[in-house]
């Protein structure tokens, strides 16, 4: 769960860290005569609008997770972002680019909406505060590592930094998607899955466990 959360956040932050200058460069490709102040205004506008989608995504993806299931919704977000990042690598239309970025930011916010109820599904409400507090360290780690990796790409590969940044996003989303299949049940209990994986049957006289009793 920590890694799924982490990779989803890294994907969003990797775009946020250079969104304004990137968007200005895309506008300059089609309109090379635009003044710098106008370009800066376009960049700031996209940041503001994408921030709204960050909040809007928390509502929409939260509703989707209630119907489709928590982990299935995470898989949908990760897989769809893989496609979006692939398109962003070659997209030169500023309007299409803006729409795709807003979608990525909606998924970024959606992760924060899905993870708390997912923690309750897995560990129960009594452990929610402790477990979710630990999971939030994924946000801290992604907030540090994501921009650092993008900055390193800019320093070492200035001509290809944009393409490499999107490739980085595809890589982390792909790994996150793989990790999502380690959770294959809406009421996943770590110990129970490990026991079943090794073909170990429960003790004959063992008292049946309630859905949230113990962590295994």
Short mmCIF file of N, CA, C and O in Angstrom, two decimals, residues 17 144-162 164-165 168:
data_model
loop_
_atom_site.label_atom_id
_atom_site.label_comp_id
_atom_site.label_asym_id
_atom_site.label_seq_id
_atom_site.Cartn_x
_atom_site.Cartn_y
_atom_site.Cartn_z
N UNK A 17 6.43 19.73 -10.73
CA UNK A 17 7.72 20.36 -10.44
C UNK A 17 8.22 21.24 -11.59
O UNK A 17 9.07 22.10 -11.37
N UNK A 144 10.05 14.71 -1.91
CA UNK A 144 11.49 14.98 -1.96
C UNK A 144 12.12 14.35 -3.19
O UNK A 144 12.81 15.01 -3.97
N UNK A 145 11.86 13.06 -3.40
CA UNK A 145 12.54 12.33 -4.46
C UNK A 145 12.06 12.74 -5.85
O UNK A 145 12.87 12.84 -6.79
N UNK A 146 10.75 12.96 -6.01
CA UNK A 146 10.21 13.30 -7.32
C UNK A 146 10.86 14.54 -7.93
O UNK A 146 11.47 14.47 -9.01
N UNK A 147 10.79 15.70 -7.27
CA UNK A 147 11.43 16.90 -7.80
C UNK A 147 12.94 16.77 -7.93
O UNK A 147 13.53 17.35 -8.85
N UNK A 148 13.58 16.04 -7.02
CA UNK A 148 15.04 15.86 -7.12
C UNK A 148 15.41 15.10 -8.38
O UNK A 148 16.39 15.44 -9.07
N UNK A 149 14.64 14.08 -8.71
CA UNK A 149 14.94 13.31 -9.91
C UNK A 149 14.72 14.14 -11.17
O UNK A 149 15.52 14.09 -12.11
N UNK A 150 13.64 14.93 -11.19
CA UNK A 150 13.38 15.78 -12.35
C UNK A 150 14.47 16.85 -12.48
O UNK A 150 14.96 17.14 -13.58
N UNK A 151 14.89 17.43 -11.35
CA UNK A 151 15.95 18.44 -11.38
C UNK A 151 17.26 17.84 -11.88
O UNK A 151 18.01 18.48 -12.64
N UNK A 152 17.53 16.59 -11.49
CA UNK A 152 18.75 15.93 -11.95
C UNK A 152 18.71 15.71 -13.46
O UNK A 152 19.72 15.88 -14.16
N UNK A 153 17.54 15.34 -13.97
CA UNK A 153 17.40 15.16 -15.41
C UNK A 153 17.61 16.48 -16.15
O UNK A 153 18.23 16.51 -17.21
N UNK A 154 17.10 17.57 -15.58
CA UNK A 154 17.29 18.88 -16.21
C UNK A 154 18.76 19.28 -16.26
O UNK A 154 19.24 19.87 -17.23
N UNK A 155 19.48 18.96 -15.17
CA UNK A 155 20.90 19.34 -15.10
C UNK A 155 21.77 18.49 -16.04
O UNK A 155 22.69 19.01 -16.68
N UNK A 156 21.47 17.20 -16.11
CA UNK A 156 22.33 16.28 -16.85
C UNK A 156 21.91 16.10 -18.31
O UNK A 156 22.75 15.79 -19.16
N UNK A 157 20.62 16.28 -18.58
CA UNK A 157 20.13 16.10 -19.95
C UNK A 157 19.19 17.26 -20.32
O UNK A 157 17.99 17.06 -20.48
N UNK A 158 19.71 18.45 -20.42
CA UNK A 158 18.85 19.62 -20.63
C UNK A 158 18.02 19.55 -21.91
O UNK A 158 16.90 20.06 -21.95
N UNK A 159 18.55 18.91 -22.95
CA UNK A 159 17.82 18.84 -24.22
C UNK A 159 16.75 17.75 -24.23
O UNK A 159 15.83 17.81 -25.04
N UNK A 160 16.89 16.78 -23.35
CA UNK A 160 15.95 15.65 -23.33
C UNK A 160 15.25 15.52 -21.99
O UNK A 160 14.60 14.49 -21.73
N UNK A 161 15.34 16.52 -21.17
CA UNK A 161 14.81 16.42 -19.81
C UNK A 161 13.31 16.16 -19.79
O UNK A 161 12.80 15.40 -18.96
N UNK A 162 12.57 16.81 -20.70
CA UNK A 162 11.11 16.66 -20.71
C UNK A 162 10.73 15.22 -21.04
O UNK A 162 9.92 14.60 -20.35
N UNK A 164 12.59 12.53 -20.82
CA UNK A 164 13.04 11.62 -19.76
C UNK A 164 12.16 11.73 -18.51
O UNK A 164 11.95 10.73 -17.82
N UNK A 165 11.63 12.92 -18.24
CA UNK A 165 10.75 13.08 -17.09
C UNK A 165 9.45 12.30 -17.27
O UNK A 165 8.95 11.66 -16.34
N UNK A 168 10.22 8.72 -16.85
CA UNK A 168 10.29 8.42 -15.42
C UNK A 168 8.89 8.20 -14.85
O UNK A 168 8.67 7.27 -14.07
#
